[in-house]
Coordinates of C-alpha atoms and ligand atoms in Angstrom, one line a residue:
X1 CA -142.6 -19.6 -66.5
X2 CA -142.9 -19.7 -70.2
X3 CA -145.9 -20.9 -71.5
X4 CA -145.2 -24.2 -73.7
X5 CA -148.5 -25.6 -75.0
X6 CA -148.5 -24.3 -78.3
X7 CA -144.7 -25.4 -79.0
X8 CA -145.8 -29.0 -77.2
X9 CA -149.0 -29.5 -79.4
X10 CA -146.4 -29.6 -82.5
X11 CA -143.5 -31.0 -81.2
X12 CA -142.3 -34.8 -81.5
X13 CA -138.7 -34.3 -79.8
X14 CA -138.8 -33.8 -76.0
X15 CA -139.1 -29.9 -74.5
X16 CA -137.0 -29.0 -70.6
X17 CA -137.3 -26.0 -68.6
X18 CA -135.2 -25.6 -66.0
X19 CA -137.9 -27.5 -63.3
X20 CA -137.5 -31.0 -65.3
X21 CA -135.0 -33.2 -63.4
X22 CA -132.9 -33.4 -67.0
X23 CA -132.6 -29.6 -67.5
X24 CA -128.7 -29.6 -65.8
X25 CA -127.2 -32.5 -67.6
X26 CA -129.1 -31.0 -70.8
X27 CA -127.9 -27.7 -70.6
X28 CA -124.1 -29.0 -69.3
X29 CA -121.5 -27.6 -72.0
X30 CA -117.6 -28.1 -72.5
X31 CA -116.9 -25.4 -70.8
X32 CA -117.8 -25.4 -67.0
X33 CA -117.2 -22.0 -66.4
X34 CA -120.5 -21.2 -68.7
X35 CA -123.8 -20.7 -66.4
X36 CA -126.0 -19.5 -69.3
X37 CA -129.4 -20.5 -67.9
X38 CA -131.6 -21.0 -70.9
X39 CA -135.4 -21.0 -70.3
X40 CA -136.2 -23.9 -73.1
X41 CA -134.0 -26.7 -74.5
X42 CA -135.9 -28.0 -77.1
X43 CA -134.4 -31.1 -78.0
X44 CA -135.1 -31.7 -81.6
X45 CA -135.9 -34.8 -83.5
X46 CA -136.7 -33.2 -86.8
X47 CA -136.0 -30.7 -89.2
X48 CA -140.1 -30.1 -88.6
X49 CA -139.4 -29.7 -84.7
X50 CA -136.6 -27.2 -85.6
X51 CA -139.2 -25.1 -88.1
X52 CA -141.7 -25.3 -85.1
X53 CA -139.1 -24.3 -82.1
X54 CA -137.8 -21.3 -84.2
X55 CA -141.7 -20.5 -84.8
X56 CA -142.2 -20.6 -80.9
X57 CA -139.2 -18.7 -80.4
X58 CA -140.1 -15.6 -82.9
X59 CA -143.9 -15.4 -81.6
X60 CA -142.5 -15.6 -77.7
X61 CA -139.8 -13.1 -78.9
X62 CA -137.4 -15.4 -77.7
X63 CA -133.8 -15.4 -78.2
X64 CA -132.3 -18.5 -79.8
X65 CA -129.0 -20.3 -79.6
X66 CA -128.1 -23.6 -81.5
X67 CA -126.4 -26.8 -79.8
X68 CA -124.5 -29.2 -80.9
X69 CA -121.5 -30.7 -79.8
X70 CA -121.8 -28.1 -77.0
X71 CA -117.7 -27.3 -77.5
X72 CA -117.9 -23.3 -78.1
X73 CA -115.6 -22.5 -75.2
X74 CA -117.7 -19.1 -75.5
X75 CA -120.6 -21.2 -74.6
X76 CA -122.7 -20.0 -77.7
X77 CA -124.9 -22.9 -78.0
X78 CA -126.7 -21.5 -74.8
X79 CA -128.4 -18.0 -74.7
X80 CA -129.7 -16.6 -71.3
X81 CA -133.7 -16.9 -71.1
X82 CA -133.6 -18.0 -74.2
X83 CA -135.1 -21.2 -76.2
X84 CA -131.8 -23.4 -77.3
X85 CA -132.6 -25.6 -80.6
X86 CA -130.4 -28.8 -79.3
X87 CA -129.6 -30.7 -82.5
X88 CA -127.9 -33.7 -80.5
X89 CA -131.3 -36.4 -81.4
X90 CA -130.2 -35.1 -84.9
X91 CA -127.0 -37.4 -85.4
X92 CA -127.7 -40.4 -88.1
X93 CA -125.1 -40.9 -90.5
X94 CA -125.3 -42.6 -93.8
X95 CA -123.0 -43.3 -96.3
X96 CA -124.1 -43.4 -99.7
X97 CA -123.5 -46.8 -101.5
X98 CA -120.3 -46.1 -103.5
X99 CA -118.6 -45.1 -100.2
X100 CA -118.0 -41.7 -101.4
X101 CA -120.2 -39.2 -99.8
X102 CA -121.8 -39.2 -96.5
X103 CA -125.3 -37.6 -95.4
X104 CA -124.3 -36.6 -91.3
X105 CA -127.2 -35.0 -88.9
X106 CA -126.9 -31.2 -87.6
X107 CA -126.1 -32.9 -84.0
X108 CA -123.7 -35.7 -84.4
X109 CA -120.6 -35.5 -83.0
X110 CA -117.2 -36.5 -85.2
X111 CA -116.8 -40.1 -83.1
X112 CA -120.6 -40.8 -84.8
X113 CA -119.5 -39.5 -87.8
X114 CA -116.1 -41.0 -87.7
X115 CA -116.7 -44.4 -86.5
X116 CA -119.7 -44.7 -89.2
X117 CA -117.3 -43.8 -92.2
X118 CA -114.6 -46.1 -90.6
X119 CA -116.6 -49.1 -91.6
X120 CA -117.2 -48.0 -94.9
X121 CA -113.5 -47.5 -95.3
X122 CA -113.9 -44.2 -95.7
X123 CA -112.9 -40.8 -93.9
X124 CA -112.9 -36.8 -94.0
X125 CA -111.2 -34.5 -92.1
X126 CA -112.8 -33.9 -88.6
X127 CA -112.3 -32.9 -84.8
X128 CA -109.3 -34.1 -83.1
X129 CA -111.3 -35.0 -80.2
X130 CA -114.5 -37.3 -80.7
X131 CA -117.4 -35.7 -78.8
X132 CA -116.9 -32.2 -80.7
X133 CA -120.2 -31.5 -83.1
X134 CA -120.1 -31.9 -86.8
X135 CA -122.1 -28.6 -86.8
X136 CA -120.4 -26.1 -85.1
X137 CA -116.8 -27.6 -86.5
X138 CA -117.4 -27.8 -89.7
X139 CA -119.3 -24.6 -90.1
X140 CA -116.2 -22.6 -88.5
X141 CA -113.9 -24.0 -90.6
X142 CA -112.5 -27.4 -89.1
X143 CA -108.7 -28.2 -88.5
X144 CA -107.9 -32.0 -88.3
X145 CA -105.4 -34.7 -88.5
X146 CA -106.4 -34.6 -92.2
X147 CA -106.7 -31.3 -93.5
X148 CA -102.8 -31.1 -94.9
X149 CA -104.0 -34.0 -97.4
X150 CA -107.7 -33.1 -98.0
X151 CA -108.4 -29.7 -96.8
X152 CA -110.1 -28.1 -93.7
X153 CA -113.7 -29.8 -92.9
X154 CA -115.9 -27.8 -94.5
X155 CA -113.5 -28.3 -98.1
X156 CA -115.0 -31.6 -98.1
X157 CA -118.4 -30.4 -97.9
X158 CA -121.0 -31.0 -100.7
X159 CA -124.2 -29.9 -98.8
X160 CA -126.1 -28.4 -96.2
X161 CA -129.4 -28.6 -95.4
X162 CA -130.3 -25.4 -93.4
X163 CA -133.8 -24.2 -91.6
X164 CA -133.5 -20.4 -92.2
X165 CA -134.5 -17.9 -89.6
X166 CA -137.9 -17.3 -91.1
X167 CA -138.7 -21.3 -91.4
X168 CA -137.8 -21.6 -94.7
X169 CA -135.9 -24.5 -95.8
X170 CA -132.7 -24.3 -98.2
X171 CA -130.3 -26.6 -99.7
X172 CA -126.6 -24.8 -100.0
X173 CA -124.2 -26.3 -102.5
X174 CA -122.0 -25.3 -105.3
X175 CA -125.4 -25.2 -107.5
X176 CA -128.3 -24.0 -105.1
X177 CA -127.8 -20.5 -103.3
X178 CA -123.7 -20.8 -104.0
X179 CA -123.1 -17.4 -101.8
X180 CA -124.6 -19.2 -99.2
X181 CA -122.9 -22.3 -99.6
X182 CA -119.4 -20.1 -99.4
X183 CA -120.5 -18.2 -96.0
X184 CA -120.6 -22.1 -94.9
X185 CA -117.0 -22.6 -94.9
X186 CA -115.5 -21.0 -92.1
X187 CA -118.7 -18.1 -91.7
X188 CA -120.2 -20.1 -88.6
X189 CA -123.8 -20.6 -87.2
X190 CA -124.5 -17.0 -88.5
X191 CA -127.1 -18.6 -91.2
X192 CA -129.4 -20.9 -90.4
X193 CA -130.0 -24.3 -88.3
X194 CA -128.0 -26.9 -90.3
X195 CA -130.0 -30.1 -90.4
X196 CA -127.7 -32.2 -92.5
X197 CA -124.6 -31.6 -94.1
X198 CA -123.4 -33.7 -97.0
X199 CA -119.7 -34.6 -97.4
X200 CA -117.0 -36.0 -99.5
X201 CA -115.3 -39.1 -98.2
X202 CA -112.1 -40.0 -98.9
X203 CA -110.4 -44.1 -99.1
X204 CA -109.5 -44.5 -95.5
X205 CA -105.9 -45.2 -95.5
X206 CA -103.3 -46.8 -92.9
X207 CA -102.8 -44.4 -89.9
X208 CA -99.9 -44.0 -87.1
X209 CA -98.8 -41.7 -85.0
X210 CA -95.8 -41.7 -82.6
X211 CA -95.9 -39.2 -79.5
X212 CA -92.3 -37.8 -78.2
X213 CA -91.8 -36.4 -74.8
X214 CA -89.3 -34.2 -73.2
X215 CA -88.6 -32.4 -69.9
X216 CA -89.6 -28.9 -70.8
X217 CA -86.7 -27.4 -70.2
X218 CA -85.5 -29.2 -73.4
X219 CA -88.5 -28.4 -75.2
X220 CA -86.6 -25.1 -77.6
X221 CA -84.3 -27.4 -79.3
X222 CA -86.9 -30.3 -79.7
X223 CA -89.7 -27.8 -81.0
X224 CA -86.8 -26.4 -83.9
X225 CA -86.1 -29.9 -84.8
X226 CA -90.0 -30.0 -85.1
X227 CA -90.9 -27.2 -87.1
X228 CA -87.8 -27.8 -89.4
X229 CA -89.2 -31.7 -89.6
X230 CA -92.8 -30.5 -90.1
X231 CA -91.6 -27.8 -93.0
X232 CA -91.0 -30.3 -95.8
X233 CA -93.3 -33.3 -94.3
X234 CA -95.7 -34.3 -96.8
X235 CA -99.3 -33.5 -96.5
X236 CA -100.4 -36.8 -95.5
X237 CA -98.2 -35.8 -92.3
X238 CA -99.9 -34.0 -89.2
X239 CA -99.5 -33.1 -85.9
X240 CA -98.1 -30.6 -83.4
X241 CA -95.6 -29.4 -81.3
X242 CA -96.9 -28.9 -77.4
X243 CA -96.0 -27.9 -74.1
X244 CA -98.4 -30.4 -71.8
X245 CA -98.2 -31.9 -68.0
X246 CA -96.8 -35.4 -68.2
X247 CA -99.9 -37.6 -68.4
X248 CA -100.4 -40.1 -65.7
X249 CA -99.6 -42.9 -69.3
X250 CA -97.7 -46.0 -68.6
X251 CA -95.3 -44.7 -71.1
X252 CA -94.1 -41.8 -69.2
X253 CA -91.2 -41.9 -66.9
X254 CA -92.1 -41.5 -63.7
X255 CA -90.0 -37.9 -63.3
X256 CA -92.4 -36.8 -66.1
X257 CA -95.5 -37.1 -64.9
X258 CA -97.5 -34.1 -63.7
X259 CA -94.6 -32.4 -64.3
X260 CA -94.3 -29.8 -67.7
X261 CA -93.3 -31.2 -70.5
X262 CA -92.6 -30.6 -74.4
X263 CA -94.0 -33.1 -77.0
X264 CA -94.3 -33.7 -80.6
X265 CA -97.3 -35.3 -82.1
X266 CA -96.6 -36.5 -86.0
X267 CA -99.8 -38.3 -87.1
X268 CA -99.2 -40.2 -90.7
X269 CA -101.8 -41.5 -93.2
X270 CA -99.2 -45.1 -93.6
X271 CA -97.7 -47.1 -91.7
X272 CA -95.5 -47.0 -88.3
X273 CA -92.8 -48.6 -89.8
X274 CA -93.0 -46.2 -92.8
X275 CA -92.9 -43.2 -89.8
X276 CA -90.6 -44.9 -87.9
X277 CA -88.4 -43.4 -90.6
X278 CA -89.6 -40.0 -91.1
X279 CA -89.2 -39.3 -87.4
X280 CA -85.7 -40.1 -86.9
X281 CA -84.7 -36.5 -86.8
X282 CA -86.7 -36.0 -83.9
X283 CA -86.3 -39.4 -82.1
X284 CA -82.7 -38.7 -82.4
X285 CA -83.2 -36.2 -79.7
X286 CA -83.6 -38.6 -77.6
X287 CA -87.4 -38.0 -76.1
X288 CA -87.6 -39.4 -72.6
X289 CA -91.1 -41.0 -73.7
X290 CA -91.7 -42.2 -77.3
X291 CA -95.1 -44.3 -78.6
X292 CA -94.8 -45.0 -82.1
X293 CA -98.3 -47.4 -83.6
X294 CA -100.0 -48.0 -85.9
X295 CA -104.1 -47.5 -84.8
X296 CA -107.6 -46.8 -86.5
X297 CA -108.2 -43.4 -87.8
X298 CA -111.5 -43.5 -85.1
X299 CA -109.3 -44.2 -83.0
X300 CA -106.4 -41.5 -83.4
X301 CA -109.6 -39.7 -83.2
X302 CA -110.6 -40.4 -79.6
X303 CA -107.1 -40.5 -78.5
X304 CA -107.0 -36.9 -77.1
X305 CA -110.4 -36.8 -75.9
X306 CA -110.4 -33.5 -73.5
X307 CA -111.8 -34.1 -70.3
X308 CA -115.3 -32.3 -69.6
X309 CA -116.0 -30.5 -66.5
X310 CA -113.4 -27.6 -66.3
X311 CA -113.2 -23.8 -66.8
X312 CA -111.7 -22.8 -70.4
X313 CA -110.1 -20.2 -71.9
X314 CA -108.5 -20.4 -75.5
X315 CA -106.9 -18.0 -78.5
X316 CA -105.1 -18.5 -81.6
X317 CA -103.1 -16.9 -83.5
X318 CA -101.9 -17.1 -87.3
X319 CA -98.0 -16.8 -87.4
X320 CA -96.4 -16.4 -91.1
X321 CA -93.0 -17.7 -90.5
X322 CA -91.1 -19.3 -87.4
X323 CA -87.8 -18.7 -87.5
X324 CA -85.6 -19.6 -84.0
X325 CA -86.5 -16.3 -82.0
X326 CA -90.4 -16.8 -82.7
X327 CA -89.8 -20.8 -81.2
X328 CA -88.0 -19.2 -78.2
X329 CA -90.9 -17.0 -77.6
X330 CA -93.3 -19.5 -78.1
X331 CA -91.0 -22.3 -75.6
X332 CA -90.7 -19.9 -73.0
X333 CA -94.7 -18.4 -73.0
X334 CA -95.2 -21.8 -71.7
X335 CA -93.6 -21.6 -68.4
X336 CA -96.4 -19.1 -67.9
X337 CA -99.4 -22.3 -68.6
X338 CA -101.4 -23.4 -65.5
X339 CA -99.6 -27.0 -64.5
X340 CA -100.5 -29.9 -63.4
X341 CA -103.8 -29.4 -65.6
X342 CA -104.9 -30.3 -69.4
X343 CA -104.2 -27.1 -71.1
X344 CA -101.9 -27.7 -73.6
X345 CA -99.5 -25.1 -75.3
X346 CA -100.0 -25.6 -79.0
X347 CA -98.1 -25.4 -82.7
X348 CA -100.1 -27.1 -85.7
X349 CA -98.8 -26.8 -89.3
X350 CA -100.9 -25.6 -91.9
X351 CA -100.0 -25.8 -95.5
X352 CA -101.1 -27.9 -98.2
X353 CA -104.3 -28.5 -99.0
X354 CA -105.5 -25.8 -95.9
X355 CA -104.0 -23.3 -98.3
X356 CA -104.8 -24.2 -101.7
X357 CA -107.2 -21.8 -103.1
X358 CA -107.2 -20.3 -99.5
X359 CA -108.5 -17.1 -101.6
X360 CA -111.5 -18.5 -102.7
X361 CA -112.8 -19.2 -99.2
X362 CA -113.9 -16.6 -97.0
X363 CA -111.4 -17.1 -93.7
X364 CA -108.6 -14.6 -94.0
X365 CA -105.1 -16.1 -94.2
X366 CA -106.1 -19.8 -94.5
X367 CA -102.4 -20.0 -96.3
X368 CA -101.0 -19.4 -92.9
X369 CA -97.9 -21.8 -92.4
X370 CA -98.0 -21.7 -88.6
X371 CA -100.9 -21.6 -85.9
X372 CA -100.1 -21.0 -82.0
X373 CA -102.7 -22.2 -79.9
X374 CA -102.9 -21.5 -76.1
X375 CA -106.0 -24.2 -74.8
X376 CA -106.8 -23.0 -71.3
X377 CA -108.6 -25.7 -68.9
X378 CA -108.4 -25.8 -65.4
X379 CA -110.4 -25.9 -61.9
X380 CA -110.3 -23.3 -60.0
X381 CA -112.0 -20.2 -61.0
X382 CA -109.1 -18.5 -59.1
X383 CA -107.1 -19.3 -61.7
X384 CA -109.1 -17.7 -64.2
X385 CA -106.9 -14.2 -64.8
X386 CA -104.2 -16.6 -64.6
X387 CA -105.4 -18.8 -68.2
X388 CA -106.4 -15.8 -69.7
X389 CA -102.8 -13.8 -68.9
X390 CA -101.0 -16.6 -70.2
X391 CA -102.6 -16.9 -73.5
X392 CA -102.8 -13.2 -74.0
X393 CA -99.4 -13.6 -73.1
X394 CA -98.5 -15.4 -75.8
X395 CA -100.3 -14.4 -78.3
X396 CA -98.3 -11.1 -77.5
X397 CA -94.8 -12.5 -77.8
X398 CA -95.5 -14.0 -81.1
X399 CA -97.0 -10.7 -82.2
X400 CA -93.2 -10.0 -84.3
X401 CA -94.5 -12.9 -86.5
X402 CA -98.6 -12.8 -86.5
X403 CA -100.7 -12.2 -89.8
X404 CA -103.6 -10.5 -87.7
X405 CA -105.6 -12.6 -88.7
X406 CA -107.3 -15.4 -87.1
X407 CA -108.9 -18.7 -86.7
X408 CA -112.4 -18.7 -85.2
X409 CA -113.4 -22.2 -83.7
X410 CA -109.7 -21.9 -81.8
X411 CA -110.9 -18.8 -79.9
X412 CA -113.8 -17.7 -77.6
X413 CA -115.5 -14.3 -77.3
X414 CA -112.8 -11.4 -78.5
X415 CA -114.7 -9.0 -79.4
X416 CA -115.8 -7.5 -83.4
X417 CA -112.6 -6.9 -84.5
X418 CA -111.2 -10.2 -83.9
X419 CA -114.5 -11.6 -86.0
X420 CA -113.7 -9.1 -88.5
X421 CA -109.7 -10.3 -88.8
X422 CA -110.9 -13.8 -89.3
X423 CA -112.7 -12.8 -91.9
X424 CA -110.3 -9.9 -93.6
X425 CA -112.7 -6.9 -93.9
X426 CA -113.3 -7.5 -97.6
X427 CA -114.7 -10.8 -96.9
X428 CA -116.5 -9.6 -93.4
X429 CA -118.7 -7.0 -95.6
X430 CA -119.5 -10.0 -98.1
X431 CA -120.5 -12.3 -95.4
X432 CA -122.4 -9.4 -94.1
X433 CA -124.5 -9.0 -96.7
X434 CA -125.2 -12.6 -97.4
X435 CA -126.1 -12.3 -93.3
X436 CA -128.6 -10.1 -94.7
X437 CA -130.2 -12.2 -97.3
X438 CA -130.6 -14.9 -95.2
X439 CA -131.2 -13.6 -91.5
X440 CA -132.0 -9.8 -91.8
X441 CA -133.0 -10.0 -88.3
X442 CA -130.0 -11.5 -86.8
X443 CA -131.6 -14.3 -85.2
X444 CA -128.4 -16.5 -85.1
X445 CA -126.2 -14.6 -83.2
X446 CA -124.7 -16.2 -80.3
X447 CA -121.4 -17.6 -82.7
X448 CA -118.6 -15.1 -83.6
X449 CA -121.4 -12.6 -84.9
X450 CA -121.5 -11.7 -88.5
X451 CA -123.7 -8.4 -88.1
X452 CA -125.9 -8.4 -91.6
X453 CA -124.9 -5.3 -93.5
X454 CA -127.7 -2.2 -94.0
X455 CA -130.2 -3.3 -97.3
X456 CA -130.8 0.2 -98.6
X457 CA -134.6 0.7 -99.3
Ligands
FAD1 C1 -112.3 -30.2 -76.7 C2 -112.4 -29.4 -78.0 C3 -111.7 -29.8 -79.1 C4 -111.8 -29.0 -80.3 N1 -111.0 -29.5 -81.4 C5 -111.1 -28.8 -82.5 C6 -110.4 -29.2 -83.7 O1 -109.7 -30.2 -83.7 N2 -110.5 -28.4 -84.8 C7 -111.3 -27.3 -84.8 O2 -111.4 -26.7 -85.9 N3 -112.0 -26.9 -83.8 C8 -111.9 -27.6 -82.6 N4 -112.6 -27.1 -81.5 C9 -113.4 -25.9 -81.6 C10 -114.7 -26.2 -82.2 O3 -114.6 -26.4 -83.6 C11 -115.7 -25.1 -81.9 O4 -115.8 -24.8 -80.6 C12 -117.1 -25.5 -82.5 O5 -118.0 -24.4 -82.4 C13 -117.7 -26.6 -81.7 O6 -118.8 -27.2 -82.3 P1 -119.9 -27.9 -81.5 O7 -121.0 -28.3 -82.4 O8 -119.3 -28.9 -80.6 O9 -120.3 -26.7 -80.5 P2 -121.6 -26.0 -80.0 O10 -121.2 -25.3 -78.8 O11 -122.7 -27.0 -79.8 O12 -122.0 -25.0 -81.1 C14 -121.2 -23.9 -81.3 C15 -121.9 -23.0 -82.3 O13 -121.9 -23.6 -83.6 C16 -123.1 -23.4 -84.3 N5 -123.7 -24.7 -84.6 C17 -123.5 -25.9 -84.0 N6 -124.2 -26.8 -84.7 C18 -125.0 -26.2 -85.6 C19 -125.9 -26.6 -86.5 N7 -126.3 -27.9 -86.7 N8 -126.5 -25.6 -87.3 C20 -126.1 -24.3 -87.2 N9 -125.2 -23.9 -86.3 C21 -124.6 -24.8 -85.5 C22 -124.0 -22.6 -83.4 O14 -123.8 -21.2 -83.8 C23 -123.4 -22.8 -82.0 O15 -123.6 -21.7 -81.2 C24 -112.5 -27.9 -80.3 C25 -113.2 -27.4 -79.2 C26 -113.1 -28.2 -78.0 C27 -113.8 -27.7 -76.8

């Protein structure tokens, strides 16, 4: 058993080996098909408990994963035998006093964050689903409801604290170590322990949605009115086209529920009435199911909250254009999707403000017009080959229309070259040798790894 006392002496948040009664639920991720059995879970309460753990972990020659959220499908916020740095006590949020910047713990999850903002009337673009982590979101990117209008997450980032692999302490922003602070948007937990991230807010503005559903047999022509409707939508305009079982919702027909089924999700920073409107292209296809509402940004938030507790698989893919033969593909990959289960068979429209400047930032292809997402969750690990055939599946009928590149939060482990295409090679070799400057040793490795380049002597 490891040997604690010297970690406990300096310590103030609470330590669990896998003998204390709330080891499990502590080391529980997302993803239940994970059984990474870490040794320590050191649950921090302070950017001092985070220097101290990390010192443990280099004198024990431990290795070291960080945790927040705990939503890497990959399950890289656990490391076998290792000491995990759980950031989840790290989750205050405080808004500063013109209402337009916001100081957010390493650990806290986007309902914190969300909710907290809310009643300052403010927002940023975040997680769809409210119990993802800040951290490990924003650091990989982060897609959301918003990001048409105001960017990925970490766009709207000002900040980041960050406990380095040797202890130090840094501040990244646009001023203090700036090739740090661009690694941060979309270059992962390949840097440091973030202990607070600072970012722009934006006036929180009316929000609706309206959810269409059809049988999925008729989900081809209702995904082309979709893409053709989601095209020329504004940017305030989000949402998705998706292949899904029926929900169990008092707004679906009886005949569609746990049965598969297309929908389109249009999300709208205004009014229902106002979207009631834009939609009509697509209600005029006559959904079987249709909720159109206003509601709370937190709420739209929390709306889609996945269910813990099953096996997961996911992949991406960036598609360039989507022209009728690349829908068809896409429409008919999803007969192959494990149903009655929550995986869902996903389209999301980039654009906007995703690809303004997309150059400057260093994930590849961030001007990408289309992402297909196959999210994978089921029960029985007999139905594991099954998850992952069906999103290789489609990722390989799209391949006609694919950049090669790729976004990293929406996939788990696929080996280097996949890190390498989210990246672009160009911008892996930068990334590499910031790696290099600021953890020569590799310590943070368990994300999409970002191996530091060579330092010549
Ligand atoms: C249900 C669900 C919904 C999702 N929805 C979206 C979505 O809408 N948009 C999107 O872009 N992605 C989404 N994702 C993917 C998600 O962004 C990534 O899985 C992300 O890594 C999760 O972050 P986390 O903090 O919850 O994860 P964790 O598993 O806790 O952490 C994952 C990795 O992030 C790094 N990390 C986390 N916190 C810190 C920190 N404080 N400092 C340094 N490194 C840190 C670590 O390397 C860690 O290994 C979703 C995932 C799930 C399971």
């Amino acid at each position: 058993m490891t040997d604690l006392g010297s970690l406990r002496a300096a310590f103030s948040g609470t330590l669990l080996t896998a003998d204390d009664p709330a080891y499990e639920d502590a080391r529980a991720v997302f993803n239940s098909a994970v059984e990474t059995r870490p040794a320590v879970i050191a649950q921090c309460g302070s950017t001092d408990d985070v220097k101290e753990a990390l010192a443990f972990a280099r004198r024990a020659g431990m290795p070291v994963a960080v945790r927040s959220g705990g939503h890497s499908v990959a399950g890289a916020s656990l490391v076998q035998d290792g000491l995990v740095l759980d950031m989840r006590g790290m989750n205050a949020v405080s808004i500063s006093p013109d209402g337009r910047s916001a100081v957010v713990g390493g650990g806290a999850t986007w309902g914190t964050f969300d909710r907290v903002a809310q009643r300052a009337g403010a927002a940023t673009t975040g997680g769809r689903v409210s119990t993802t982590g800040v951290g490990g979101l924003t650091l990989g990117g982060g897609s959301g409801w918003l990001e048409r209008k105001h960017g990925l997450a970490c766009d709207n980032l000002l900040a980041v604290d960050l406990v380095l692999a040797d202890g130090r302490t840094v501040t990244a922003s646009e001023t203090e170590h700036p090739d740090l602070f661009w690694a941060l948007h979309g270059g992962g937990g390949n840097f440091g322990v973030a202990t607070s991230f600072t970012f722009r807010l934006h006036p929180l503005p009316e929000f609706s949605f309206a959810l269409m559903l059809w049988p999925a047999e008729e989900g081809e022509a209702a995904t082309r009115a979709w893409r053709d409707f989601a095209d020329t939508a504004p940017e305030e305009i989000g949402g998705a086209a998706l292949f899904i079982t029926g929900p169990p919702e008092d707004f679906v027909p009886p005949e569609l529920v746990g049965k598969p089924c297309c929908g389109v999700l249009v999300t709208s920073m205004g009014t229902a009435a106002e979207l009631e409107t834009l939609i009509a292209p697509l209600a005029a296809l006559e959904p079987r199911a249709l909720v159109l509402t206003d509601i709370p940004y937190a709420d739209l938030q929390s709306m889609l909250d996945d269910p813990p507790g099953f096996r997961n698989y996911w992949s991406a893919e960036y598609l360039r254009s989507l022209p009728d033969e690349a829908v068809h593909a896409f429409c008919a990959a999803a007969e192959r999707m494990i149903t009655p289960s929550p995986s869902q068979h996903i389209m999301l429209p980039w654009g906007g403000a995703v690809a303004r400047n997309a150059a400057d930032w260093p994930m590849a292809n961030r001007d990408t017009p289309w992402v297909a997402h196959p999210l994978g969750l089921w029960e029985n690990p007999a139905d594991d080959q099954r998850a992952r055939d069906w999103a290789h599946h489609l990722r390989d009928v799209l391949a006609p229309w694919t950049t090669g590149a790729v976004y990293l939060n929406f996939i788990g482990d696929e080996g280097t070259d996949r890190v390498v295409a989210g990246y672009g090679r160009q911008n892996y070799d930068r990334l590499a040798g910031i790696k290099a400057e600021y953890d020569p040793g590799n310590t943070f490795n368990r994300w999409h790894n970002i191996t530091p380049a060579k330092v010549s002597s």
